[in-house]
Short mmCIF file of C-alpha atoms in Angstrom, two decimals:
data_model
loop_
_atom_site.label_atom_id
_atom_site.label_comp_id
_atom_site.label_asym_id
_atom_site.label_seq_id
_atom_site.Cartn_x
_atom_site.Cartn_y
_atom_site.Cartn_z
CA UNK G 1 0.00 0.00 0.00
CA UNK G 2 2.84 2.40 0.84
CA UNK G 3 4.40 1.85 -2.58
CA UNK G 4 1.08 2.51 -4.35
CA UNK G 5 0.52 5.68 -2.33
CA UNK G 6 4.04 6.89 -3.07
CA UNK G 7 3.58 6.12 -6.78
CA UNK G 8 0.26 8.00 -6.78
CA UNK G 9 1.90 11.07 -5.22
CA UNK G 10 4.64 10.99 -7.84
CA UNK G 11 2.02 10.87 -10.62
CA UNK G 12 0.15 13.80 -9.07
CA UNK G 13 3.35 15.83 -8.86
CA UNK G 14 4.21 14.98 -12.46
CA UNK G 15 0.70 16.04 -13.51
CA UNK G 16 0.93 19.42 -11.76
CA UNK G 17 4.48 20.05 -12.98
CA UNK G 18 3.38 19.20 -16.55
CA UNK G 19 0.35 21.47 -16.24
CA UNK G 20 2.41 24.39 -14.96
CA UNK G 21 5.01 23.82 -17.70
CA UNK G 22 2.30 23.62 -20.38
CA UNK G 23 0.65 26.83 -19.18
CA UNK G 24 3.99 28.60 -18.92
CA UNK G 25 5.12 27.47 -22.35
CA UNK G 26 1.76 28.40 -23.89
CA UNK G 27 1.87 31.85 -22.31
CA UNK G 28 5.36 32.53 -23.67
CA UNK G 29 4.48 31.09 -27.08
CA UNK G 30 1.28 33.11 -27.41
CA UNK G 31 3.07 36.20 -26.12
CA UNK G 32 5.40 36.13 -29.10
CA UNK G 33 3.24 34.38 -31.73
CA UNK G 34 0.40 36.91 -31.66
CA UNK G 35 1.02 40.66 -32.05
CA UNK G 36 -0.16 43.12 -29.41
CA UNK G 37 -1.92 45.21 -32.03
CA UNK G 38 -3.98 44.35 -35.12
CA UNK G 39 -5.55 46.60 -37.74
CA UNK G 40 -8.91 46.07 -39.46
CA UNK G 41 -10.50 48.01 -42.30
CA UNK G 42 -13.94 49.13 -41.23
CA UNK G 43 -16.76 46.92 -42.55
CA UNK G 44 -14.33 44.41 -44.05
CA UNK G 45 -13.73 40.92 -42.68
CA UNK G 46 -10.07 40.16 -42.05
CA UNK G 47 -8.58 36.69 -41.56
CA UNK G 48 -5.46 36.28 -39.40
CA UNK G 49 -3.32 33.16 -39.50
CA UNK G 50 -1.65 32.22 -36.22
CA UNK G 51 -0.05 28.91 -35.26
CA UNK G 52 -1.69 28.61 -31.84
CA UNK G 53 -2.02 25.63 -29.49
CA UNK G 54 -5.43 23.93 -29.06
CA UNK G 55 -7.77 25.26 -26.40
CA UNK G 56 -7.35 28.95 -27.24
CA UNK G 57 -10.41 31.15 -26.79
CA UNK G 58 -10.86 34.61 -28.28
CA UNK G 59 -13.20 37.02 -26.55
CA UNK G 60 -14.27 40.43 -27.83
CA UNK G 61 -14.83 43.03 -25.13
CA UNK G 62 -16.91 45.16 -27.51
CA UNK G 63 -19.81 44.54 -29.87
CA UNK G 64 -18.00 46.66 -32.42
CA UNK G 65 -15.49 43.87 -33.15
CA UNK G 66 -17.19 40.64 -34.13
CA UNK G 67 -15.32 37.34 -33.98
CA UNK G 68 -16.45 34.71 -36.44
CA UNK G 69 -16.05 30.95 -36.67
CA UNK G 70 -15.96 28.75 -39.76
CA UNK G 71 -19.76 28.82 -40.11
CA UNK G 72 -19.75 32.65 -40.31
CA UNK G 73 -21.99 32.93 -37.24
CA UNK G 74 -21.08 35.99 -35.17
CA UNK G 75 -20.37 35.05 -31.59
CA UNK G 76 -19.25 37.05 -28.57
CA UNK G 77 -16.88 34.27 -27.64
CA UNK G 78 -15.66 31.31 -29.71
CA UNK G 79 -13.42 28.33 -29.18
CA UNK G 80 -11.06 28.02 -32.12
CA UNK G 81 -11.23 24.58 -33.73
CA UNK G 82 -8.50 25.49 -36.23
CA UNK G 83 -6.41 28.09 -34.39
CA UNK G 84 -4.40 28.91 -37.51
CA UNK G 85 -7.28 31.01 -38.88
CA UNK G 86 -9.04 33.71 -36.88
CA UNK G 87 -11.67 35.92 -38.53
CA UNK G 88 -12.52 39.41 -37.29
CA UNK G 89 -14.94 42.07 -38.50
CA UNK G 90 -14.96 45.70 -37.37
CA UNK G 91 -18.30 47.53 -37.51
CA UNK G 92 -17.14 51.06 -36.72
CA UNK G 93 -13.87 52.94 -36.62
CA UNK G 94 -12.17 53.07 -33.25
CA UNK G 95 -9.86 51.28 -30.84
CA UNK G 96 -11.10 48.05 -29.25
CA UNK G 97 -9.79 45.12 -27.25
CA UNK G 98 -9.86 41.38 -27.93
CA UNK G 99 -8.72 38.97 -25.23
CA UNK G 100 -7.17 35.52 -25.53
CA UNK G 101 -7.83 32.80 -22.96
CA UNK G 102 -6.30 29.38 -22.51
CA UNK G 103 -8.70 26.54 -21.68
CA UNK G 104 -11.38 29.19 -21.31
CA UNK G 105 -10.04 30.21 -17.90
CA UNK G 106 -6.63 31.85 -18.00
CA UNK G 107 -6.34 35.29 -19.61
CA UNK G 108 -3.20 35.00 -21.71
CA UNK G 109 -3.08 38.19 -23.74
CA UNK G 110 -4.94 41.37 -24.67
CA UNK G 111 -4.88 42.47 -28.29
CA UNK G 112 -5.54 46.07 -29.25
CA UNK G 113 -7.67 46.10 -32.40
CA UNK G 114 -7.67 49.31 -34.41
CA UNK G 115 -10.60 49.58 -36.84
CA UNK G 116 -9.65 52.18 -39.43
CA UNK G 117 -10.78 53.49 -42.75
CA UNK G 118 -8.80 52.07 -45.66
CA UNK G 119 -5.66 54.15 -46.14
CA UNK G 120 -3.60 54.95 -49.22
CA UNK G 121 0.00 56.04 -49.63
CA UNK G 122 2.49 56.68 -52.42
CA UNK G 123 5.38 54.16 -52.34
CA UNK G 124 8.44 56.23 -53.25
CA UNK G 125 11.77 54.37 -53.22
CA UNK G 126 13.73 57.58 -53.78
CA UNK G 127 17.03 58.34 -52.00
CA UNK G 128 17.08 61.41 -49.76
CA UNK G 129 19.76 63.22 -47.82
CA UNK G 130 18.98 63.29 -44.10
CA UNK G 131 20.17 65.85 -41.57
CA UNK G 132 19.17 65.46 -37.91
CA UNK G 133 19.75 67.94 -35.11
CA UNK G 134 20.01 66.30 -31.69
CA UNK G 135 18.05 67.62 -28.71
CA UNK G 136 21.07 68.93 -26.84
CA UNK G 137 24.75 68.02 -27.32
CA UNK G 138 25.22 64.25 -27.26
CA UNK G 139 28.10 62.77 -25.26
CA UNK G 140 29.87 60.09 -27.30
CA UNK G 141 32.34 59.18 -24.59
CA UNK G 142 34.93 60.51 -22.17
CA UNK G 143 38.65 60.83 -22.79
CA UNK G 144 41.97 61.81 -21.27
CA UNK G 145 43.40 65.31 -21.20
CA UNK G 146 47.03 66.32 -20.63
CA UNK G 147 46.85 69.31 -18.32
CA UNK G 148 49.15 72.32 -18.13
CA UNK G 149 51.47 70.55 -15.69
CA UNK G 150 51.92 67.57 -18.01
CA UNK G 151 49.71 65.19 -16.01
CA UNK G 152 47.15 63.00 -17.78
CA UNK G 153 43.67 63.40 -16.27
CA UNK G 154 40.11 62.38 -17.25
CA UNK G 155 37.81 65.01 -15.71
CA UNK G 156 34.53 63.70 -17.18
CA UNK G 157 35.06 60.09 -16.08
CA UNK G 158 32.29 58.98 -13.71
CA UNK G 159 30.34 62.21 -14.26
CA UNK G 160 29.33 61.96 -17.90
CA UNK G 161 28.58 58.79 -19.84
CA UNK G 162 27.90 57.79 -23.42
CA UNK G 163 24.37 58.70 -24.48
CA UNK G 164 24.02 61.70 -22.16
CA UNK G 165 22.66 64.91 -23.67
CA UNK G 166 24.08 68.19 -22.34
CA UNK G 167 21.23 70.70 -22.64
CA UNK G 168 22.30 73.64 -20.50
CA UNK G 169 25.43 75.19 -18.98
CA UNK G 170 24.80 77.30 -15.88
CA UNK G 171 21.14 77.47 -16.88
CA UNK G 172 21.81 78.67 -20.44
CA UNK G 173 20.44 76.53 -23.28
CA UNK G 174 22.90 75.06 -25.79
CA UNK G 175 22.13 75.33 -29.48
CA UNK G 176 25.07 73.23 -30.64
CA UNK G 177 28.48 71.95 -29.58
CA UNK G 178 30.07 75.31 -30.40
CA UNK G 179 28.02 76.84 -27.59
CA UNK G 180 29.44 74.20 -25.24
CA UNK G 181 33.01 74.87 -26.37
CA UNK G 182 32.49 78.63 -25.88
CA UNK G 183 31.02 78.14 -22.38
CA UNK G 184 33.92 75.91 -21.31
CA UNK G 185 36.49 78.34 -22.74
CA UNK G 186 34.88 81.26 -20.92
CA UNK G 187 34.74 79.41 -17.58
CA UNK G 188 38.33 80.32 -16.67
CA UNK G 189 38.50 77.02 -14.79
CA UNK G 190 35.43 77.67 -12.64
CA UNK G 191 32.98 74.85 -11.92
CA UNK G 192 30.09 74.63 -14.39
CA UNK G 193 26.57 73.29 -13.71
CA UNK G 194 25.65 71.05 -16.65
CA UNK G 195 21.98 70.24 -17.23
CA UNK G 196 22.00 66.62 -18.44
CA UNK G 197 19.25 64.45 -19.93
CA UNK G 198 20.07 60.83 -19.11
CA UNK G 199 17.74 57.89 -19.88
CA UNK G 200 14.82 60.31 -20.09
CA UNK G 201 15.59 61.92 -16.70
CA UNK G 202 16.87 65.44 -16.12
CA UNK G 203 19.86 65.67 -13.75
CA UNK G 204 22.50 68.29 -12.96
CA UNK G 205 26.22 67.56 -12.95
CA UNK G 206 28.91 69.91 -11.63
CA UNK G 207 32.15 69.81 -13.59
CA UNK G 208 35.37 71.77 -13.39
CA UNK G 209 37.11 72.25 -16.76
CA UNK G 210 40.79 71.36 -16.94
CA UNK G 211 43.42 73.74 -18.31
CA UNK G 212 45.08 71.69 -21.04
CA UNK G 213 48.71 71.92 -22.14
CA UNK G 214 47.67 73.90 -25.24
CA UNK G 215 46.25 76.66 -23.01
CA UNK G 216 42.55 75.86 -23.58
CA UNK G 217 39.98 74.61 -21.06
CA UNK G 218 38.49 71.16 -21.68
CA UNK G 219 35.92 68.80 -20.13
CA UNK G 220 37.50 65.63 -21.50
CA UNK G 221 34.35 64.55 -23.35
CA UNK G 222 33.72 63.77 -27.00
CA UNK G 223 30.42 65.26 -28.18
CA UNK G 224 28.24 65.47 -31.30
CA UNK G 225 25.25 67.65 -32.14
CA UNK G 226 24.07 66.45 -35.56
CA UNK G 227 23.80 63.35 -37.75
CA UNK G 228 23.62 63.08 -41.51
CA UNK G 229 23.43 60.38 -44.13
CA UNK G 230 21.54 58.92 -47.08
CA UNK G 231 18.40 56.78 -46.84
CA UNK G 232 15.34 55.82 -48.84
CA UNK G 233 11.91 57.43 -48.66
CA UNK G 234 9.29 54.73 -48.08
CA UNK G 235 5.97 56.50 -48.52
CA UNK G 236 4.12 59.78 -48.58
CA UNK G 237 0.46 59.87 -47.53
CA UNK G 238 -2.35 62.02 -48.87
CA UNK G 239 -1.55 64.81 -46.42
CA UNK G 240 2.14 65.10 -47.31
CA UNK G 241 3.35 63.15 -44.28
CA UNK G 242 6.24 60.79 -44.95
CA UNK G 243 7.82 57.71 -43.42
CA UNK G 244 11.34 56.57 -44.31
CA UNK G 245 14.03 53.99 -43.49
CA UNK G 246 11.88 51.50 -41.55
CA UNK G 247 14.29 51.73 -38.61
CA UNK G 248 15.60 54.52 -36.43
CA UNK G 249 18.83 56.44 -36.86
CA UNK G 250 21.29 55.53 -34.12
CA UNK G 251 24.57 57.18 -33.24
CA UNK G 252 27.43 55.35 -34.96
CA UNK G 253 29.58 55.33 -31.82
CA UNK G 254 27.13 54.72 -28.98
CA UNK G 255 24.50 52.70 -30.86
CA UNK G 256 21.80 54.76 -29.11
CA UNK G 257 18.77 56.09 -30.98
CA UNK G 258 19.45 59.78 -31.61
CA UNK G 259 17.03 61.97 -29.67
CA UNK G 260 16.27 64.81 -32.08
CA UNK G 261 14.69 68.22 -31.91
CA UNK G 262 14.24 68.32 -35.68
CA UNK G 263 15.88 67.79 -39.02
CA UNK G 264 15.61 68.27 -42.77
CA UNK G 265 15.54 66.27 -45.98
CA UNK G 266 17.62 67.32 -48.97
CA UNK G 267 18.25 66.27 -52.53
CA UNK G 268 20.96 63.68 -52.94
CA UNK G 269 22.80 62.10 -55.83
CA UNK G 270 24.04 58.51 -55.76
CA UNK G 271 27.59 58.48 -57.14
CA UNK G 272 28.44 54.81 -56.77
CA UNK G 273 27.47 51.44 -55.35
CA UNK G 274 29.81 49.05 -53.59
CA UNK G 275 28.33 45.59 -54.07
CA UNK G 276 27.63 43.45 -51.06
CA UNK G 277 29.52 40.24 -50.40
CA UNK G 278 29.51 37.57 -47.74
CA UNK G 279 30.57 39.11 -44.44
CA UNK G 280 30.62 42.66 -45.80
CA UNK G 281 27.45 44.61 -46.60
CA UNK G 282 27.47 46.78 -49.69
CA UNK G 283 26.81 50.50 -49.56
CA UNK G 284 25.46 53.33 -51.70
CA UNK G 285 27.69 56.39 -51.70
CA UNK G 286 26.57 59.82 -52.75
CA UNK G 287 26.52 63.52 -52.07
CA UNK G 288 23.88 65.54 -50.23
CA UNK G 289 23.04 68.97 -51.64
CA UNK G 290 22.36 71.32 -48.73
CA UNK G 291 20.56 74.50 -49.65
CA UNK G 292 17.23 76.29 -49.64
CA UNK G 293 16.41 75.22 -53.19
CA UNK G 294 17.27 71.57 -52.57
CA UNK G 295 15.32 71.10 -49.35
CA UNK G 296 12.66 68.38 -49.59
CA UNK G 297 10.99 68.40 -46.19
CA UNK G 298 11.14 68.52 -42.41
CA UNK G 299 12.01 65.62 -40.08
CA UNK G 300 9.97 65.66 -36.87
CA UNK G 301 10.50 62.22 -35.32
CA UNK G 302 13.23 59.59 -35.13
CA UNK G 303 11.74 56.33 -33.86
CA UNK G 304 12.57 52.63 -33.85
CA UNK G 305 10.25 52.22 -36.86
CA UNK G 306 11.78 54.99 -38.98
CA UNK G 307 11.95 58.76 -39.38
CA UNK G 308 8.82 60.82 -39.94
CA UNK G 309 7.84 64.31 -40.95
CA UNK G 310 6.40 66.29 -43.85
CA UNK G 311 7.57 66.86 -47.42
CA UNK G 312 7.30 70.10 -49.39
CA UNK G 313 5.90 70.80 -52.86
CA UNK G 314 9.35 70.43 -54.37
CA UNK G 315 9.38 66.76 -53.34
CA UNK G 316 5.73 66.17 -54.25
CA UNK G 317 6.35 67.52 -57.76
CA UNK G 318 9.12 64.94 -58.25
CA UNK G 319 6.84 61.95 -57.53
CA UNK G 320 5.71 60.19 -60.71
CA UNK G 321 3.72 57.32 -59.18
CA UNK G 322 0.19 57.04 -57.81
CA UNK G 323 -1.05 56.16 -54.35
CA UNK G 324 -1.95 52.53 -53.64
CA UNK G 325 -3.75 50.84 -50.72
CA UNK G 326 -1.75 50.17 -47.57
CA UNK G 327 -1.83 46.44 -46.78
CA UNK G 328 -1.96 45.08 -43.25
CA UNK G 329 0.06 42.13 -41.97
CA UNK G 330 -2.81 39.75 -42.73
CA UNK G 331 -2.54 40.80 -46.39
CA UNK G 332 1.12 39.74 -46.48
CA UNK G 333 2.13 36.22 -47.51
CA UNK G 334 5.08 34.21 -48.73
CA UNK G 335 5.85 34.45 -52.41
CA UNK G 336 6.48 37.05 -55.07
CA UNK G 337 6.64 40.74 -54.17
CA UNK G 338 8.55 43.79 -55.39
CA UNK G 339 10.78 46.44 -53.87
CA UNK G 340 10.83 49.92 -55.35
CA UNK G 341 14.25 51.53 -55.56
CA UNK G 342 16.21 54.23 -57.35
CA UNK G 343 19.60 52.43 -57.25
CA UNK G 344 19.88 52.47 -61.05
CA UNK G 345 19.26 56.22 -61.28
CA UNK G 346 15.54 55.85 -61.93
CA UNK G 347 12.74 54.44 -59.82
CA UNK G 348 12.05 50.79 -60.69
CA UNK G 349 10.30 47.80 -59.17
CA UNK G 350 12.52 44.75 -58.61
CA UNK G 351 11.23 41.25 -57.95
CA UNK G 352 11.84 39.65 -54.56
CA UNK G 353 10.61 36.58 -52.76
CA UNK G 354 9.11 36.90 -49.29
CA UNK G 355 10.40 33.82 -47.50
CA UNK G 356 8.99 34.31 -44.01
CA UNK G 357 6.17 36.33 -42.45
CA UNK G 358 6.46 36.64 -38.67
CA UNK G 359 3.14 38.13 -37.59
CA UNK G 360 4.15 38.33 -33.94
CA UNK G 361 7.79 39.39 -34.17
CA UNK G 362 8.96 41.27 -31.07
CA UNK G 363 11.33 43.22 -33.32
CA UNK G 364 8.97 45.47 -35.23
CA UNK G 365 11.35 46.08 -38.12
CA UNK G 366 12.14 42.40 -38.68
CA UNK G 367 8.69 40.95 -39.34
CA UNK G 368 9.58 39.88 -42.90
CA UNK G 369 12.42 37.87 -44.38
CA UNK G 370 12.97 38.51 -48.08
CA UNK G 371 15.33 37.45 -50.86
CA UNK G 372 16.22 39.43 -53.99
CA UNK G 373 15.67 37.37 -57.15
CA UNK G 374 15.67 40.13 -59.77
CA UNK G 375 18.73 39.66 -62.00
CA UNK G 376 19.06 43.37 -62.80
CA UNK G 377 19.20 44.33 -59.13
CA UNK G 378 21.59 41.47 -58.34
CA UNK G 379 23.93 42.71 -61.06
CA UNK G 380 23.76 46.26 -59.70
CA UNK G 381 24.13 45.61 -55.99
CA UNK G 382 24.39 41.85 -55.35
CA UNK G 383 21.16 42.24 -53.39
CA UNK G 384 20.53 44.69 -50.55
CA UNK G 385 23.05 47.39 -49.68
CA UNK G 386 23.23 50.08 -47.01
CA UNK G 387 21.19 53.06 -48.14
CA UNK G 388 18.35 50.88 -49.45
CA UNK G 389 16.71 50.81 -46.01
CA UNK G 390 13.20 52.13 -46.47
CA UNK G 391 12.70 50.78 -50.00
CA UNK G 392 8.96 50.07 -50.14
CA UNK G 393 7.75 46.48 -50.54
CA UNK G 394 4.70 46.01 -52.77
CA UNK G 395 2.66 42.81 -52.98
CA UNK G 396 -0.65 42.22 -54.75
CA UNK G 397 -0.91 45.93 -55.53
CA UNK G 398 -0.58 47.00 -51.89
CA UNK G 399 2.18 48.69 -49.89
CA UNK G 400 2.87 45.99 -47.31
CA UNK G 401 6.30 46.92 -45.93
CA UNK G 402 9.81 48.28 -46.35
CA UNK G 403 13.33 46.87 -46.45
CA UNK G 404 15.20 47.44 -43.16
CA UNK G 405 18.31 45.24 -42.86
CA UNK G 406 20.60 43.05 -44.94
CA UNK G 407 21.91 39.66 -43.82
CA UNK G 408 25.64 40.02 -43.20
CA UNK G 409 26.42 36.56 -44.58
CA UNK G 410 24.03 36.72 -47.54
CA UNK G 411 23.54 40.10 -49.28
CA UNK G 412 20.66 38.70 -51.35
CA UNK G 413 18.54 38.34 -48.20
CA UNK G 414 17.32 40.77 -45.60
CA UNK G 415 14.59 41.84 -43.20
CA UNK G 416 11.57 44.03 -43.71
CA UNK G 417 9.03 45.88 -41.57
CA UNK G 418 5.25 45.71 -42.00
CA UNK G 419 3.86 48.92 -43.48
CA UNK G 420 1.27 49.09 -40.70
CA UNK G 421 4.07 49.17 -38.11
CA UNK G 422 5.53 52.21 -39.83
CA UNK G 423 2.25 54.02 -40.38
CA UNK G 424 0.89 53.35 -36.88
CA UNK G 425 4.15 54.16 -35.09
#
């Protein structure tokens, strides 16, 4: 009897451990397999394909979003028999919530459902020169200074760190790094109160400039106040708002997303293309034409999903293509698609193959895996090169995404972002 009782206890423990493991695994799986946000076109049924475990229940918290089963009967709550296909219908525009439960009991996830009017945008594919002005003077790092007595010191060490933004000196706002240099030079070695923005918090740091051996005063910090480069315009909407790149602009030294107060777009000319090869991404090189007559628009935001702002009439007059519908992630599928690019000197559509669609990717700008198959583009670039980020992806007549990254070990392949992630940033 003792052996049977012991065996029974072991089985019970195994059962509970298995149940906890199953629930935990399902929670993690669902967390990453299903996106936190979905978009529906008002009065149109949308079908989403998710590889979900059995026993998943979807529950709409609002009558405005109707969940449907295979028999097309609207239900407030349904148990999914084939969890790879979930149908939703939005009655009115707005923001609603759909919940997911496991075994009808455990709330696993809330999905924000945005019911919107069908949107249109012009897929561009044109290169633009980008100039960004940081919000304050960005600290790249600290360094050593040889002072007037010949000793090597590092005055900023432990006080400033990479990614800090110096916004004020003794209460005076800084416009650029020249203002910082002037303030340090005029300090005559007196302690300065630096207003710092660090990780979104405002702090104050007291620093005493060091008299260097060349007779100037220094803080021992490397700083930068602007960023510039070449990228690709993804789309312009009907109101002249643009989205570009499909990923944010980060500082080349710190890797941090540049916190900007504004920026501009300018005309650019591509002068050459270095083809990509295994282990070494290719790159487009060119020149940016800065000037009043070559300005194309204003940059207002630098986010993880791209840069955003407005274009001017000069840019709008240069667009030769029409607006097309914006496709949502449920419109995207494996197979043939096209990227629009100006790498040849004129805007063309080049054939690609979408190899993977990750509807629930936690990295918003890596939801698609694509491969270049167009021979003309392969001959020009060997695939995807730096500077092509933002090239719009078109499938079935809809703007469904943009190119964001190239695979280091295979320049013919890369990642893309869903267009809805860019537009709803």
